Every structure is written in C-alpha cells, then in structure tokens.
Amino acid sequence: MSDDLRSLTDLDRLIHEPARLLIVTILSTAESADFLFLQRETGLTKGNLSAHLSKLEEGGYVKIEKTFKGKLPLTVCKLTASGQKAFQGYRQQMQAFIMQTK
Amino acid sequence: MSDDLRSLTDLDRLIHEPARLLIVTILSTAESADFLFLQRETGLTKGNLSAHLSKLEEGGYVKIEKTFKGKLPLTVCKLTASGQKAFQGYRQQMQAFIMQTK
DNA sequence: CAAACTAGTTTGTGTTGCAAACCATAAAGT
DNA sequence: ACTTTATGGTTTGCAACACAAACTAGTTTG
C-alpha cells in the first residue's frame, strides 16, 4: 500500500478533531477572532469551545489574548505561525488522501 | 460561515478516526481482505485492528466472516454497501472542505 | 510433551469530547 | 438598594475511546 495512505495514521490529532478543524479553519481566514464570534460561527457550546481553544493554545497553534471590551471580558484568538503550518500540512495530507482514493 | 464548513462537526466519527479511515480505505479498493493482510497494510497492532474492526462491524460498515484456512483461523472482512456509502460521503465532505479552504 | 508460533480477543489505563454546572462581573427591573 | 437576568467565559463529571499489554485457543516444531 502507498505510504500516503498509511500516513493517515499519523494525522495531527490536534487538528483532526472536527471541532478544532473548524476553529482552525475559521482562524485561518480571519486573522483574529473573539470567543463569541467563534461560538456563533462554530455552533459549539461555550464549554466546548473553551476546552478546544485551550488545547490549541497548549499545542502552540493558537494565541489567546484576554482583554476587555469596555467592561466586559474579551478573548481574542489568532492562529500562530505554527498553527498555520499545521493547518496547511493537514490540508495537504487530506488532499493527498482524496486524490488517492476514488 | 458556509454550511459546508460547519458540517465538519458532523463528520462520521466511525470513519473519521484515522486507523479506521485507513482500514475502510483499503477495504474500499480490495473487495475483501483478511485480518493479517489488513494488519500488514495498516501497521496496526492486532489488538487495535481487532477493536476497530469490531466497531466497524457494529456500525454495519464491515462484514466479518470467520472461517479457517486449513486448520488456522481466518478472518475475512469486506465493506458493506452501507460502509461504501459512508466512505463516499466522508470523502465528499472532505473534498468539499479542501476545496473551500486554501 | 514442552516450547514456540499463529491468529486473533479481552483487559487495563490514560485521554478525550461533550454538556451541565458553575463563576465573576455587569446591566436591568422593581 | 437589591435582587434578577445577562454576559463571557471556565471547571467539573462522565461516558466513550484509542492504544498496548496480557491473555486465549489451537497448531506446529523440536
């Protein structure tokens, strides 16, 4: 079997998880996004979104900055360089998979 | 945001799991494959392969037939119609994702 | 007949994804 | 003033999962 296919087993799980793939995809086009924006766009619960963002942050894929908008908390997220690279890598791996199957 | 992207969150987890995606991909081209062949091709441990095949069987994506080759057990697996359909659906969803991102 | 091999399955464990409950602050109602 | 209600999240509890190691049942080899 082709190595491209076998490489499926080492897909980056941090990105492969659908909820995070969605988050990262949005961030890849948005330059930066706040928590509530991400929640609306993804449809995730706050709890889930918070947990996934924390994982992405731990992995170094997302930078999270907590500030205030007026008097309310504001959490702003953006993809790091490493996050962008990981996303592109994932995308390419998936593209290879698509092209090798039928 | 586009519905195609948001639909990432309802990717079929049974197929999305990399080890199973690999198994299903192999089965989608192989008509039928025995346990040891799958193990060689996927590089999974026996335990893992066994567990993933059981899940695919429970989900109705794979039919498993246990027979003998001479005196040794022989486990033959094949994708069901439902499994093929699920695989195609997954592939199309991923293709849509690839095409919508950059 | 004992050791080693074959073809798997079951068990144990740490990790995860998810929703529900919670928390701190701020605005609104009475 | 003071008690709800809303805002913007985080923490907790739990079932499900992925994985490797241990086990099982039968077979061949020495």
Coordinates of C-alpha atoms (C1' of nucleotides) in Angstrom, one line a residue:
Chain A
M1 CA 0.0 0.0 0.0
S2 CA 1.1 3.5 -0.6
D3 CA 2.8 5.5 2.1
D4 CA 0.4 8.4 1.5
L5 CA -2.4 6.2 2.7
R6 CA -0.5 4.8 5.7
S7 CA 0.4 8.3 6.7
L8 CA -3.3 8.6 7.7
T9 CA -2.4 7.1 11.0
D10 CA -0.2 10.0 11.8
L11 CA -2.6 12.7 11.1
D12 CA -2.3 15.6 13.6
R13 CA -5.0 14.7 16.1
L14 CA -4.9 18.3 17.5
I15 CA -6.3 19.5 14.1
H16 CA -8.1 16.3 13.0
E17 CA -10.7 16.7 15.7
P18 CA -13.7 18.1 13.8
A19 CA -14.5 20.9 16.3
R20 CA -10.9 22.1 16.2
L21 CA -10.6 21.7 12.5
L22 CA -13.5 24.1 12.2
I23 CA -12.0 26.5 14.6
V24 CA -8.6 26.5 12.9
T25 CA -10.2 26.8 9.5
I26 CA -12.1 29.9 10.6
L27 CA -9.0 31.3 12.2
S28 CA -7.0 30.6 9.0
T29 CA -9.2 33.0 7.1
A30 CA -10.0 35.5 9.8
E31 CA -6.7 36.9 11.0
S32 CA -8.2 37.1 14.5
A33 CA -11.5 36.3 16.1
D34 CA -13.1 36.7 19.5
F35 CA -14.6 34.0 21.6
L36 CA -18.2 34.9 20.9
F37 CA -17.7 35.2 17.2
L38 CA -16.1 31.7 17.2
Q39 CA -19.0 30.4 19.2
R40 CA -21.5 31.8 16.7
E41 CA -19.7 30.5 13.7
T42 CA -18.9 27.1 15.0
G43 CA -22.1 26.4 16.9
L44 CA -20.2 24.9 19.7
T45 CA -21.2 25.4 23.3
K46 CA -19.1 27.8 25.3
G47 CA -17.7 24.9 27.4
N48 CA -16.6 23.0 24.4
L49 CA -15.1 26.0 22.6
S50 CA -13.2 27.0 25.7
A51 CA -11.8 23.5 26.1
H52 CA -10.8 23.2 22.4
L53 CA -9.2 26.6 22.4
S54 CA -7.2 25.7 25.5
K55 CA -5.9 22.6 23.7
L56 CA -5.0 24.5 20.6
E57 CA -3.2 27.0 22.8
E58 CA -1.3 24.3 24.7
G59 CA -0.3 22.9 21.3
G60 CA 1.0 26.3 20.3
Y61 CA -1.4 26.6 17.4
V62 CA -3.4 29.4 18.7
K63 CA -2.5 32.6 20.7
I64 CA -5.1 33.7 23.1
E65 CA -5.3 37.2 24.4
K66 CA -7.6 38.2 27.2
T67 CA -8.6 41.9 27.3
F68 CA -11.7 43.9 27.9
K69 CA -14.2 45.4 25.6
G70 CA -15.5 48.2 27.7
K71 CA -16.1 46.4 31.0
L72 CA -16.8 43.0 29.6
P73 CA -14.1 40.3 29.1
L74 CA -13.0 39.8 25.5
T75 CA -11.0 36.8 24.5
V76 CA -9.2 37.2 21.1
C77 CA -7.7 34.3 19.3
K78 CA -5.4 34.0 16.4
L79 CA -3.5 31.3 14.6
T80 CA 0.2 31.2 15.3
A81 CA 2.7 30.6 12.5
S82 CA 3.0 27.0 13.8
G83 CA -0.8 26.7 13.7
Q84 CA -1.0 27.9 10.1
K85 CA 1.7 25.5 9.1
A86 CA 0.0 22.6 10.9
F87 CA -3.3 23.5 9.1
Q88 CA -1.6 23.6 5.7
G89 CA 0.1 20.3 6.4
Y90 CA -3.2 18.7 7.4
R91 CA -4.9 20.1 4.4
Q92 CA -2.3 18.7 2.1
Q93 CA -2.4 15.3 3.7
M94 CA -6.2 15.2 3.3
Q95 CA -5.9 16.4 -0.3
A96 CA -3.4 13.6 -1.0
F97 CA -5.9 11.2 0.6
I98 CA -8.7 12.5 -1.6
M99 CA -6.7 12.2 -4.7
Q100 CA -5.5 8.7 -4.0
T101 CA -9.0 7.3 -3.4
K102 CA -12.0 7.1 -5.6
Chain B
M1 CA -19.9 31.0 7.6
S2 CA -20.7 28.4 5.0
D3 CA -22.7 25.3 5.9
D4 CA -20.1 23.1 4.2
L5 CA -17.6 24.2 6.8
R6 CA -19.9 23.9 9.7
S7 CA -20.8 20.4 8.6
L8 CA -17.3 19.4 9.7
T9 CA -18.8 19.0 13.1
D10 CA -21.0 16.2 12.0
L11 CA -18.3 14.2 10.2
D12 CA -18.9 10.5 10.7
R13 CA -16.6 9.7 13.7
L14 CA -16.7 6.0 12.9
I15 CA -14.9 6.7 9.7
H16 CA -13.0 9.8 10.7
E17 CA -10.8 8.0 13.2
P18 CA -7.5 7.6 11.3
A19 CA -7.0 3.9 11.9
R20 CA -10.5 3.2 10.7
L21 CA -10.3 5.5 7.8
L22 CA -7.2 3.6 6.7
I23 CA -9.0 0.2 7.1
V24 CA -12.0 1.4 5.3
T25 CA -10.0 2.9 2.5
I26 CA -8.1 -0.3 2.0
L27 CA -11.4 -2.3 2.0
S28 CA -12.9 0.1 -0.5
T29 CA -10.4 -1.0 -3.1
A30 CA -9.9 -4.6 -2.1
E31 CA -13.3 -6.2 -2.3
S32 CA -12.3 -8.3 0.7
A33 CA -9.3 -8.7 2.9
D34 CA -8.2 -11.0 5.7
F35 CA -7.1 -9.9 9.2
L36 CA -3.4 -10.4 8.7
F37 CA -3.4 -8.7 5.3
L38 CA -5.1 -5.7 7.0
Q39 CA -2.6 -5.8 9.8
R40 CA 0.4 -5.7 7.4
E41 CA -1.1 -2.9 5.3
T42 CA -2.2 -0.7 8.2
G43 CA 0.7 -1.4 10.5
L44 CA -1.7 -1.6 13.4
T45 CA -1.3 -4.0 16.3
K46 CA -3.5 -7.0 16.3
G47 CA -5.4 -5.7 19.4
N48 CA -6.1 -2.4 17.8
L49 CA -7.1 -3.8 14.5
S50 CA -9.4 -6.2 16.2
A51 CA -11.1 -3.5 18.2
H52 CA -11.5 -1.1 15.2
L53 CA -12.9 -3.9 13.0
S54 CA -15.4 -4.7 15.8
K55 CA -16.6 -1.1 15.8
L56 CA -16.9 -1.0 12.1
E57 CA -18.9 -4.2 12.2
E58 CA -21.2 -2.9 15.0
G59 CA -21.7 0.2 12.9
G60 CA -22.7 -2.0 10.0
Y61 CA -19.9 -0.8 7.8
V62 CA -18.0 -4.0 7.6
K63 CA -19.0 -7.6 7.4
I64 CA -16.7 -10.1 9.2
E65 CA -16.6 -13.7 8.4
K66 CA -14.6 -16.2 10.4
T67 CA -13.6 -19.4 8.7
F68 CA -10.4 -21.5 8.5
K69 CA -7.5 -21.6 6.1
G70 CA -6.6 -25.3 6.6
K71 CA -6.5 -25.6 10.4
L72 CA -5.8 -21.9 11.2
P73 CA -8.4 -19.3 11.8
L74 CA -9.1 -16.9 9.0
T75 CA -11.0 -13.7 9.4
V76 CA -12.2 -12.1 6.2
C77 CA -13.5 -8.6 6.1
K78 CA -15.4 -6.7 3.5
L79 CA -17.1 -3.4 3.2
T80 CA -20.9 -3.5 3.3
A81 CA -23.0 -1.3 0.9
S82 CA -23.6 1.0 3.9
G83 CA -19.9 1.1 4.5
Q84 CA -19.1 2.1 1.0
K85 CA -21.8 4.8 1.1
A86 CA -20.4 6.1 4.3
F87 CA -16.9 6.2 2.9
Q88 CA -18.0 8.0 -0.2
G89 CA -19.9 10.5 1.9
Y90 CA -16.9 11.1 4.1
R91 CA -14.7 11.5 1.1
Q92 CA -17.0 14.1 -0.5
Q93 CA -17.3 16.0 2.7
M94 CA -13.5 16.2 3.0
Q95 CA -13.2 17.1 -0.7
A96 CA -15.7 20.0 -0.1
F97 CA -13.6 21.1 2.9
I98 CA -10.4 21.0 0.8
M99 CA -12.0 23.0 -1.9
Q100 CA -13.4 25.6 0.4
T101 CA -10.1 26.3 2.1
K102 CA -6.8 27.5 0.9
Chain C
dC1 C1' 5.2 -33.4 25.7
dA2 C1' 7.1 -28.9 26.1
dA3 C1' 8.3 -24.8 23.8
dA4 C1' 7.2 -21.6 20.4
dC5 C1' 4.3 -19.9 17.0
dT6 C1' -0.4 -18.4 14.8
dA7 C1' -4.5 -15.7 14.7
dG8 C1' -6.8 -13.3 16.9
dT9 C1' -9.7 -11.2 21.6
dT10 C1' -10.1 -9.1 26.1
dT11 C1' -8.5 -6.2 29.7
dG12 C1' -6.5 -2.1 31.8
dT13 C1' -5.5 2.6 31.6
dG14 C1' -4.8 7.2 30.4
dT15 C1' -7.1 10.6 27.3
dT16 C1' -10.9 12.8 25.1
dG17 C1' -15.2 15.2 23.8
dC18 C1' -19.2 16.8 25.5
dA19 C1' -22.8 19.1 28.3
dA20 C1' -24.1 20.8 32.6
dA21 C1' -22.9 23.3 36.4
dC22 C1' -20.5 26.9 38.0
dC23 C1' -18.2 31.7 38.5
dA24 C1' -17.4 36.7 38.3
dT25 C1' -18.9 40.8 36.7
dA26 C1' -22.3 44.0 34.7
dA27 C1' -26.7 45.7 33.3
dA28 C1' -31.8 45.9 34.1
dG29 C1' -36.0 45.6 36.6
dT30 C1' -38.8 46.9 40.8
Chain D
dA1 C1' -30.8 49.3 47.2
dC2 C1' -31.2 44.9 45.9
dT3 C1' -32.5 41.1 43.5
dT4 C1' -32.9 39.1 38.9
dT5 C1' -31.1 38.5 34.4
dA6 C1' -27.4 38.6 31.0
dT7 C1' -22.6 38.4 29.6
dG8 C1' -18.3 36.0 28.8
dG9 C1' -16.4 32.6 29.8
dT10 C1' -14.0 28.2 33.0
dT11 C1' -14.4 24.0 35.6
dT12 C1' -16.4 19.5 36.6
dG13 C1' -18.3 14.9 35.8
dC14 C1' -18.8 11.2 33.0
dA15 C1' -19.3 8.0 29.2
dA16 C1' -16.7 6.7 25.2
dC17 C1' -12.4 5.9 23.0
dA18 C1' -7.6 4.6 21.3
dC19 C1' -4.0 2.1 22.4
dA20 C1' -0.7 -1.5 24.2
dA21 C1' -0.1 -5.4 27.0
dA22 C1' -1.8 -9.5 28.6
dC23 C1' -4.4 -13.3 27.5
dT24 C1' -6.8 -17.4 24.9
dA25 C1' -7.2 -21.3 21.8
dG26 C1' -5.4 -24.0 18.9
dT27 C1' -1.1 -25.7 16.0
dT28 C1' 3.4 -26.8 14.6
dT29 C1' 8.2 -27.8 15.8
dG30 C1' 11.9 -29.8 18.4

